[in-house]
């Protein structure tokens, strides 16, 4: 692949990550509750993805087993987003995005358990750094304790469905997984709302909410996902991981731009944020070097 094509895909990936970072801004701007926000989001995303499949004439057929797996995983995705937007509403965008960065920690600890492997010392060291960074934030931003807890639970759910999707994508296309999981999320959120009387007058949208939701469901969910998948065909997983780690950085900068004083935090918060983001960003670099050394040691000497 030419250098121009690589740069084009890198630019597209950065724009995609910037769009993902903008999700938190929209969550703060939309006035309805977190659960109603997610209900509308996954409905719009599922519909737009279905239109995408119809337009491209690609098959969306899956087996019954796959359908059930995707439906239940969709419930986990829905819960992840409810916790994400509720964390923003009780705290702010910056706190939520930093807590979401702990997804790396949860994945590093849970993935070996799912695959019945040993937890590497590097993962453990990164995990300890992330825990220390979040603890620092926790001690300085006591008014956001509930938001921090919800953000961490959101990261845990995100880690779980990321691990599950890592296995599902081996025999199902990523776009197909996205379609059925959006539908699954909508089904489970609808069931929850039906049981607890969530379908009421508080679901009514004003014109700005409708605009933001359409933007969230199409550009920030469906289009961004398709773009994210397309660059993965051309760029290495390492490059994708590095750029994706910039999501909380972009999100926090956007939050400061949009909300200014509301997003200005204590020195302790920024100290903890630097530790968390530093650990998350440097993790793939350290892991690559560690694996290279491991391979060299295993090579036979002549």
PDB file of N, CA and C in Angstrom, residues 151-234:
ATOM      1  N   UNK A 151     -18.983   5.375  35.579  1.00  0.00           N
ATOM      2  CA  UNK A 151     -18.002   5.347  34.489  1.00  0.00           C
ATOM      3  C   UNK A 151     -17.171   4.072  34.492  1.00  0.00           C
ATOM      4  N   UNK A 152     -16.789   3.617  35.696  1.00  0.00           N
ATOM      5  CA  UNK A 152     -16.007   2.381  35.822  1.00  0.00           C
ATOM      6  C   UNK A 152     -16.854   1.152  35.449  1.00  0.00           C
ATOM      7  N   UNK A 153     -18.122   1.147  35.865  1.00  0.00           N
ATOM      8  CA  UNK A 153     -19.033   0.048  35.497  1.00  0.00           C
ATOM      9  C   UNK A 153     -19.268   0.040  33.989  1.00  0.00           C
ATOM     10  N   UNK A 154     -19.335   1.235  33.406  1.00  0.00           N
ATOM     11  CA  UNK A 154     -19.471   1.377  31.956  1.00  0.00           C
ATOM     12  C   UNK A 154     -18.269   0.754  31.247  1.00  0.00           C
ATOM     13  N   UNK A 155     -17.071   1.016  31.770  1.00  0.00           N
ATOM     14  CA  UNK A 155     -15.839   0.458  31.197  1.00  0.00           C
ATOM     15  C   UNK A 155     -15.814  -1.065  31.322  1.00  0.00           C
ATOM     16  N   UNK A 156     -16.309  -1.583  32.463  1.00  0.00           N
ATOM     17  CA  UNK A 156     -16.369  -3.032  32.672  1.00  0.00           C
ATOM     18  C   UNK A 156     -17.271  -3.697  31.637  1.00  0.00           C
ATOM     19  N   UNK A 157     -18.458  -3.109  31.406  1.00  0.00           N
ATOM     20  CA  UNK A 157     -19.380  -3.641  30.393  1.00  0.00           C
ATOM     21  C   UNK A 157     -18.756  -3.563  29.000  1.00  0.00           C
ATOM     22  N   UNK A 158     -18.071  -2.436  28.723  1.00  0.00           N
ATOM     23  CA  UNK A 158     -17.410  -2.266  27.432  1.00  0.00           C
ATOM     24  C   UNK A 158     -16.334  -3.311  27.210  1.00  0.00           C
ATOM     25  N   UNK A 159     -15.603  -3.622  28.269  1.00  0.00           N
ATOM     26  CA  UNK A 159     -14.558  -4.636  28.186  1.00  0.00           C
ATOM     27  C   UNK A 159     -15.157  -6.015  27.881  1.00  0.00           C
ATOM     28  N   UNK A 160     -16.260  -6.335  28.547  1.00  0.00           N
ATOM     29  CA  UNK A 160     -16.901  -7.639  28.365  1.00  0.00           C
ATOM     30  C   UNK A 160     -17.389  -7.843  26.937  1.00  0.00           C
ATOM     31  N   UNK A 161     -18.103  -6.821  26.385  1.00  0.00           N
ATOM     32  CA  UNK A 161     -18.604  -7.041  25.027  1.00  0.00           C
ATOM     33  C   UNK A 161     -17.497  -6.920  23.977  1.00  0.00           C
ATOM     34  N   UNK A 162     -16.410  -6.226  24.305  1.00  0.00           N
ATOM     35  CA  UNK A 162     -15.253  -6.173  23.398  1.00  0.00           C
ATOM     36  C   UNK A 162     -14.603  -7.558  23.297  1.00  0.00           C
ATOM     37  N   UNK A 163     -14.461  -8.238  24.429  1.00  0.00           N
ATOM     38  CA  UNK A 163     -13.884  -9.583  24.459  1.00  0.00           C
ATOM     39  C   UNK A 163     -14.784 -10.565  23.711  1.00  0.00           C
ATOM     40  N   UNK A 164     -16.098 -10.454  23.960  1.00  0.00           N
ATOM     41  CA  UNK A 164     -17.069 -11.331  23.289  1.00  0.00           C
ATOM     42  C   UNK A 164     -17.033 -11.099  21.781  1.00  0.00           C
ATOM     43  N   UNK A 165     -17.017  -9.815  21.373  1.00  0.00           N
ATOM     44  CA  UNK A 165     -16.977  -9.486  19.939  1.00  0.00           C
ATOM     45  C   UNK A 165     -15.691  -9.952  19.279  1.00  0.00           C
ATOM     46  N   UNK A 166     -14.606  -9.971  20.062  1.00  0.00           N
ATOM     47  CA  UNK A 166     -13.330 -10.463  19.547  1.00  0.00           C
ATOM     48  C   UNK A 166     -13.422 -11.915  19.101  1.00  0.00           C
ATOM     49  N   UNK A 167     -14.300 -12.676  19.772  1.00  0.00           N
ATOM     50  CA  UNK A 167     -14.521 -14.074  19.380  1.00  0.00           C
ATOM     51  C   UNK A 167     -15.547 -14.189  18.260  1.00  0.00           C
ATOM     52  N   UNK A 168     -16.616 -13.351  18.331  1.00  0.00           N
ATOM     53  CA  UNK A 168     -17.684 -13.404  17.330  1.00  0.00           C
ATOM     54  C   UNK A 168     -17.202 -12.982  15.949  1.00  0.00           C
ATOM     55  N   UNK A 169     -16.276 -11.999  15.902  1.00  0.00           N
ATOM     56  CA  UNK A 169     -15.822 -11.447  14.623  1.00  0.00           C
ATOM     57  C   UNK A 169     -15.011 -12.446  13.805  1.00  0.00           C
ATOM     58  N   UNK A 170     -14.580 -13.542  14.431  1.00  0.00           N
ATOM     59  CA  UNK A 170     -13.816 -14.571  13.725  1.00  0.00           C
ATOM     60  C   UNK A 170     -14.672 -15.314  12.695  1.00  0.00           C
ATOM     61  N   UNK A 171     -16.011 -15.353  12.939  1.00  0.00           N
ATOM     62  CA  UNK A 171     -16.874 -16.060  11.991  1.00  0.00           C
ATOM     63  C   UNK A 171     -18.086 -15.233  11.549  1.00  0.00           C
ATOM     64  N   UNK A 172     -18.126 -13.937  11.928  1.00  0.00           N
ATOM     65  CA  UNK A 172     -19.213 -13.045  11.517  1.00  0.00           C
ATOM     66  C   UNK A 172     -18.634 -11.678  11.180  1.00  0.00           C
ATOM     67  N   UNK A 173     -19.137 -11.055  10.110  1.00  0.00           N
ATOM     68  CA  UNK A 173     -18.642  -9.746   9.695  1.00  0.00           C
ATOM     69  C   UNK A 173     -18.932  -8.686  10.761  1.00  0.00           C
ATOM     70  N   UNK A 174     -17.990  -7.747  10.908  1.00  0.00           N
ATOM     71  CA  UNK A 174     -18.107  -6.712  11.943  1.00  0.00           C
ATOM     72  C   UNK A 174     -19.364  -5.863  11.774  1.00  0.00           C
ATOM     73  N   UNK A 175     -19.707  -5.520  10.531  1.00  0.00           N
ATOM     74  CA  UNK A 175     -20.909  -4.708  10.283  1.00  0.00           C
ATOM     75  C   UNK A 175     -22.185  -5.469  10.620  1.00  0.00           C
ATOM     76  N   UNK A 176     -22.169  -6.781  10.367  1.00  0.00           N
ATOM     77  CA  UNK A 176     -23.327  -7.617  10.709  1.00  0.00           C
ATOM     78  C   UNK A 176     -23.482  -7.697  12.222  1.00  0.00           C
ATOM     79  N   UNK A 177     -22.357  -7.862  12.924  1.00  0.00           N
ATOM     80  CA  UNK A 177     -22.371  -7.875  14.397  1.00  0.00           C
ATOM     81  C   UNK A 177     -22.979  -6.578  14.914  1.00  0.00           C
ATOM     82  N   UNK A 178     -22.549  -5.460  14.335  1.00  0.00           N
ATOM     83  CA  UNK A 178     -23.038  -4.148  14.767  1.00  0.00           C
ATOM     84  C   UNK A 178     -24.544  -4.024  14.579  1.00  0.00           C
ATOM     85  N   UNK A 179     -25.049  -4.441  13.430  1.00  0.00           N
ATOM     86  CA  UNK A 179     -26.491  -4.364  13.140  1.00  0.00           C
ATOM     87  C   UNK A 179     -27.305  -5.125  14.171  1.00  0.00           C
ATOM     88  N   UNK A 180     -26.946  -6.389  14.402  1.00  0.00           N
ATOM     89  CA  UNK A 180     -27.723  -7.231  15.317  1.00  0.00           C
ATOM     90  C   UNK A 180     -27.551  -6.797  16.781  1.00  0.00           C
ATOM     91  N   UNK A 181     -26.379  -6.292  17.120  1.00  0.00           N
ATOM     92  CA  UNK A 181     -26.180  -5.828  18.493  1.00  0.00           C
ATOM     93  C   UNK A 181     -26.941  -4.538  18.771  1.00  0.00           C
ATOM     94  N   UNK A 182     -27.038  -3.665  17.775  1.00  0.00           N
ATOM     95  CA  UNK A 182     -27.863  -2.456  17.934  1.00  0.00           C
ATOM     96  C   UNK A 182     -29.324  -2.843  18.116  1.00  0.00           C
ATOM     97  N   UNK A 183     -29.766  -3.820  17.325  1.00  0.00           N
ATOM     98  CA  UNK A 183     -31.136  -4.307  17.448  1.00  0.00           C
ATOM     99  C   UNK A 183     -31.345  -4.966  18.811  1.00  0.00           C
ATOM    100  N   UNK A 184     -30.368  -5.771  19.246  1.00  0.00           N
ATOM    101  CA  UNK A 184     -30.445  -6.440  20.549  1.00  0.00           C
ATOM    102  C   UNK A 184     -30.496  -5.438  21.689  1.00  0.00           C
ATOM    103  N   UNK A 185     -29.674  -4.395  21.588  1.00  0.00           N
ATOM    104  CA  UNK A 185     -29.678  -3.340  22.616  1.00  0.00           C
ATOM    105  C   UNK A 185     -31.042  -2.676  22.684  1.00  0.00           C
ATOM    106  N   UNK A 186     -31.638  -2.392  21.515  1.00  0.00           N
ATOM    107  CA  UNK A 186     -32.959  -1.759  21.467  1.00  0.00           C
ATOM    108  C   UNK A 186     -34.025  -2.662  22.098  1.00  0.00           C
ATOM    109  N   UNK A 187     -33.955  -3.964  21.817  1.00  0.00           N
ATOM    110  CA  UNK A 187     -34.924  -4.919  22.374  1.00  0.00           C
ATOM    111  C   UNK A 187     -34.844  -4.948  23.898  1.00  0.00           C
ATOM    112  N   UNK A 188     -33.626  -5.087  24.448  1.00  0.00           N
ATOM    113  CA  UNK A 188     -33.459  -5.200  25.899  1.00  0.00           C
ATOM    114  C   UNK A 188     -33.810  -3.903  26.629  1.00  0.00           C
ATOM    115  N   UNK A 189     -33.417  -2.771  26.040  1.00  0.00           N
ATOM    116  CA  UNK A 189     -33.767  -1.482  26.651  1.00  0.00           C
ATOM    117  C   UNK A 189     -35.288  -1.280  26.607  1.00  0.00           C
ATOM    118  N   UNK A 190     -35.931  -1.714  25.508  1.00  0.00           N
ATOM    119  CA  UNK A 190     -37.390  -1.612  25.380  1.00  0.00           C
ATOM    120  C   UNK A 190     -38.093  -2.465  26.430  1.00  0.00           C
ATOM    121  N   UNK A 191     -37.582  -3.680  26.663  1.00  0.00           N
ATOM    122  CA  UNK A 191     -38.171  -4.581  27.675  1.00  0.00           C
ATOM    123  C   UNK A 191     -38.058  -3.937  29.054  1.00  0.00           C
ATOM    124  N   UNK A 192     -36.888  -3.391  29.366  1.00  0.00           N
ATOM    125  CA  UNK A 192     -36.676  -2.728  30.659  1.00  0.00           C
ATOM    126  C   UNK A 192     -37.641  -1.549  30.825  1.00  0.00           C
ATOM    127  N   UNK A 193     -37.772  -0.737  29.786  1.00  0.00           N
ATOM    128  CA  UNK A 193     -38.653   0.433  29.845  1.00  0.00           C
ATOM    129  C   UNK A 193     -40.118   0.019  29.974  1.00  0.00           C
ATOM    130  N   UNK A 194     -40.507  -1.075  29.319  1.00  0.00           N
ATOM    131  CA  UNK A 194     -41.887  -1.570  29.390  1.00  0.00           C
ATOM    132  C   UNK A 194     -42.212  -2.039  30.812  1.00  0.00           C
ATOM    133  N   UNK A 195     -41.268  -2.770  31.437  1.00  0.00           N
ATOM    134  CA  UNK A 195     -41.483  -3.301  32.796  1.00  0.00           C
ATOM    135  C   UNK A 195     -41.584  -2.170  33.812  1.00  0.00           C
ATOM    136  N   UNK A 196     -40.725  -1.164  33.674  1.00  0.00           N
ATOM    137  CA  UNK A 196     -40.651  -0.086  34.661  1.00  0.00           C
ATOM    138  C   UNK A 196     -41.367   1.198  34.220  1.00  0.00           C
ATOM    139  N   UNK A 197     -42.231   1.067  33.225  1.00  0.00           N
ATOM    140  CA  UNK A 197     -43.047   2.207  32.805  1.00  0.00           C
ATOM    141  C   UNK A 197     -42.257   3.344  32.206  1.00  0.00           C
ATOM    142  N   UNK A 198     -41.290   3.016  31.374  1.00  0.00           N
ATOM    143  CA  UNK A 198     -40.429   4.049  30.782  1.00  0.00           C
ATOM    144  C   UNK A 198     -40.996   4.714  29.551  1.00  0.00           C
ATOM    145  N   UNK A 199     -42.103   4.145  28.998  1.00  0.00           N
ATOM    146  CA  UNK A 199     -42.703   4.735  27.800  1.00  0.00           C
ATOM    147  C   UNK A 199     -43.754   5.762  28.226  1.00  0.00           C
ATOM    148  N   UNK A 200     -43.321   6.996  28.424  1.00  0.00           N
ATOM    149  CA  UNK A 200     -44.225   8.038  28.890  1.00  0.00           C
ATOM    150  C   UNK A 200     -43.962   9.368  28.222  1.00  0.00           C
ATOM    151  N   UNK A 201     -44.545  10.420  28.770  1.00  0.00           N
ATOM    152  CA  UNK A 201     -44.417  11.761  28.192  1.00  0.00           C
ATOM    153  C   UNK A 201     -42.977  12.284  28.242  1.00  0.00           C
ATOM    154  N   UNK A 202     -42.147  11.699  29.168  1.00  0.00           N
ATOM    155  CA  UNK A 202     -40.766  12.168  29.289  1.00  0.00           C
ATOM    156  C   UNK A 202     -39.880  11.692  28.125  1.00  0.00           C
ATOM    157  N   UNK A 203     -40.493  10.936  27.184  1.00  0.00           N
ATOM    158  CA  UNK A 203     -39.764  10.517  25.981  1.00  0.00           C
ATOM    159  C   UNK A 203     -39.870  11.555  24.870  1.00  0.00           C
ATOM    160  N   UNK A 204     -40.732  12.542  25.079  1.00  0.00           N
ATOM    161  CA  UNK A 204     -40.949  13.561  24.050  1.00  0.00           C
ATOM    162  C   UNK A 204     -39.671  14.363  23.801  1.00  0.00           C
ATOM    163  N   UNK A 205     -39.432  14.644  22.534  1.00  0.00           N
ATOM    164  CA  UNK A 205     -38.208  15.329  22.135  1.00  0.00           C
ATOM    165  C   UNK A 205     -38.494  16.736  21.646  1.00  0.00           C
ATOM    166  N   UNK A 206     -37.610  17.663  22.009  1.00  0.00           N
ATOM    167  CA  UNK A 206     -37.683  18.980  21.387  1.00  0.00           C
ATOM    168  C   UNK A 206     -36.842  18.955  20.118  1.00  0.00           C
ATOM    169  N   UNK A 207     -36.855  20.014  19.348  1.00  0.00           N
ATOM    170  CA  UNK A 207     -36.186  20.028  18.047  1.00  0.00           C
ATOM    171  C   UNK A 207     -34.670  19.819  18.161  1.00  0.00           C
ATOM    172  N   UNK A 208     -34.054  20.409  19.207  1.00  0.00           N
ATOM    173  CA  UNK A 208     -32.597  20.251  19.361  1.00  0.00           C
ATOM    174  C   UNK A 208     -32.241  18.820  19.753  1.00  0.00           C
ATOM    175  N   UNK A 209     -33.054  18.195  20.648  1.00  0.00           N
ATOM    176  CA  UNK A 209     -32.829  16.796  21.039  1.00  0.00           C
ATOM    177  C   UNK A 209     -32.908  15.880  19.823  1.00  0.00           C
ATOM    178  N   UNK A 210     -33.902  16.109  18.978  1.00  0.00           N
ATOM    179  CA  UNK A 210     -34.089  15.287  17.779  1.00  0.00           C
ATOM    180  C   UNK A 210     -32.888  15.402  16.850  1.00  0.00           C
ATOM    181  N   UNK A 211     -32.397  16.622  16.662  1.00  0.00           N
ATOM    182  CA  UNK A 211     -31.226  16.853  15.802  1.00  0.00           C
ATOM    183  C   UNK A 211     -30.001  16.153  16.363  1.00  0.00           C
ATOM    184  N   UNK A 212     -29.758  16.325  17.669  1.00  0.00           N
ATOM    185  CA  UNK A 212     -28.586  15.715  18.312  1.00  0.00           C
ATOM    186  C   UNK A 212     -28.664  14.185  18.279  1.00  0.00           C
ATOM    187  N   UNK A 213     -29.858  13.632  18.468  1.00  0.00           N
ATOM    188  CA  UNK A 213     -30.033  12.177  18.444  1.00  0.00           C
ATOM    189  C   UNK A 213     -29.786  11.604  17.053  1.00  0.00           C
ATOM    190  N   UNK A 214     -30.263  12.296  16.033  1.00  0.00           N
ATOM    191  CA  UNK A 214     -30.023  11.853  14.651  1.00  0.00           C
ATOM    192  C   UNK A 214     -28.526  11.877  14.341  1.00  0.00           C
ATOM    193  N   UNK A 215     -27.857  12.916  14.828  1.00  0.00           N
ATOM    194  CA  UNK A 215     -26.400  13.038  14.661  1.00  0.00           C
ATOM    195  C   UNK A 215     -25.685  11.916  15.409  1.00  0.00           C
ATOM    196  N   UNK A 216     -26.149  11.643  16.623  1.00  0.00           N
ATOM    197  CA  UNK A 216     -25.556  10.595  17.466  1.00  0.00           C
ATOM    198  C   UNK A 216     -25.758   9.211  16.863  1.00  0.00           C
ATOM    199  N   UNK A 217     -26.982   8.928  16.395  1.00  0.00           N
ATOM    200  CA  UNK A 217     -27.307   7.596  15.881  1.00  0.00           C
ATOM    201  C   UNK A 217     -26.708   7.279  14.528  1.00  0.00           C
ATOM    202  N   UNK A 218     -26.580   8.304  13.668  1.00  0.00           N
ATOM    203  CA  UNK A 218     -26.072   8.068  12.310  1.00  0.00           C
ATOM    204  C   UNK A 218     -24.566   8.316  12.209  1.00  0.00           C
ATOM    205  N   UNK A 219     -24.149   9.562  12.404  1.00  0.00           N
ATOM    206  CA  UNK A 219     -22.733   9.923  12.230  1.00  0.00           C
ATOM    207  C   UNK A 219     -21.842   9.301  13.304  1.00  0.00           C
ATOM    208  N   UNK A 220     -22.240   9.460  14.603  1.00  0.00           N
ATOM    209  CA  UNK A 220     -21.380   9.021  15.716  1.00  0.00           C
ATOM    210  C   UNK A 220     -21.469   7.523  16.008  1.00  0.00           C
ATOM    211  N   UNK A 221     -22.465   6.847  15.468  1.00  0.00           N
ATOM    212  CA  UNK A 221     -22.598   5.412  15.738  1.00  0.00           C
ATOM    213  C   UNK A 221     -22.409   4.596  14.459  1.00  0.00           C
ATOM    214  N   UNK A 222     -23.374   4.668  13.533  1.00  0.00           N
ATOM    215  CA  UNK A 222     -23.313   3.834  12.325  1.00  0.00           C
ATOM    216  C   UNK A 222     -22.142   4.190  11.417  1.00  0.00           C
ATOM    217  N   UNK A 223     -22.081   5.452  10.984  1.00  0.00           N
ATOM    218  CA  UNK A 223     -21.037   5.870  10.036  1.00  0.00           C
ATOM    219  C   UNK A 223     -19.639   5.716  10.634  1.00  0.00           C
ATOM    220  N   UNK A 224     -19.483   6.114  11.901  1.00  0.00           N
ATOM    221  CA  UNK A 224     -18.177   6.023  12.563  1.00  0.00           C
ATOM    222  C   UNK A 224     -17.743   4.567  12.696  1.00  0.00           C
ATOM    223  N   UNK A 225     -18.697   3.685  12.976  1.00  0.00           N
ATOM    224  CA  UNK A 225     -18.364   2.269  13.116  1.00  0.00           C
ATOM    225  C   UNK A 225     -17.903   1.686  11.784  1.00  0.00           C
ATOM    226  N   UNK A 226     -18.647   1.986  10.715  1.00  0.00           N
ATOM    227  CA  UNK A 226     -18.291   1.484   9.385  1.00  0.00           C
ATOM    228  C   UNK A 226     -16.918   2.021   8.973  1.00  0.00           C
ATOM    229  N   UNK A 227     -16.656   3.300   9.251  1.00  0.00           N
ATOM    230  CA  UNK A 227     -15.355   3.908   8.927  1.00  0.00           C
ATOM    231  C   UNK A 227     -14.242   3.250   9.731  1.00  0.00           C
ATOM    232  N   UNK A 228     -14.511   3.006  11.023  1.00  0.00           N
ATOM    233  CA  UNK A 228     -13.531   2.367  11.893  1.00  0.00           C
ATOM    234  C   UNK A 228     -13.163   0.974  11.423  1.00  0.00           C
ATOM    235  N   UNK A 229     -14.150   0.245  10.939  1.00  0.00           N
ATOM    236  CA  UNK A 229     -13.916  -1.116  10.441  1.00  0.00           C
ATOM    237  C   UNK A 229     -13.131  -1.075   9.129  1.00  0.00           C
ATOM    238  N   UNK A 230     -13.476  -0.120   8.256  1.00  0.00           N
ATOM    239  CA  UNK A 230     -12.829  -0.059   6.936  1.00  0.00           C
ATOM    240  C   UNK A 230     -11.320   0.219   7.032  1.00  0.00           C
ATOM    241  N   UNK A 231     -10.904   1.087   7.973  1.00  0.00           N
ATOM    242  CA  UNK A 231      -9.465   1.385   8.098  1.00  0.00           C
ATOM    243  C   UNK A 231      -8.699   0.213   8.683  1.00  0.00           C
ATOM    244  N   UNK A 232      -9.386  -0.650   9.445  1.00  0.00           N
ATOM    245  CA  UNK A 232      -8.724  -1.810  10.040  1.00  0.00           C
ATOM    246  C   UNK A 232      -8.250  -2.807   8.977  1.00  0.00           C
ATOM    247  N   UNK A 233      -8.841  -2.707   7.777  1.00  0.00           N
ATOM    248  CA  UNK A 233      -8.437  -3.584   6.677  1.00  0.00           C
ATOM    249  C   UNK A 233      -7.077  -3.166   6.118  1.00  0.00           C
ATOM    250  N   UNK A 234      -6.721  -1.896   6.269  1.00  0.00           N
ATOM    251  CA  UNK A 234      -5.501  -1.346   5.677  1.00  0.00           C
ATOM    252  C   UNK A 234      -4.396  -1.050   6.694  1.00  0.00           C
TER     253      UNK A 234
END
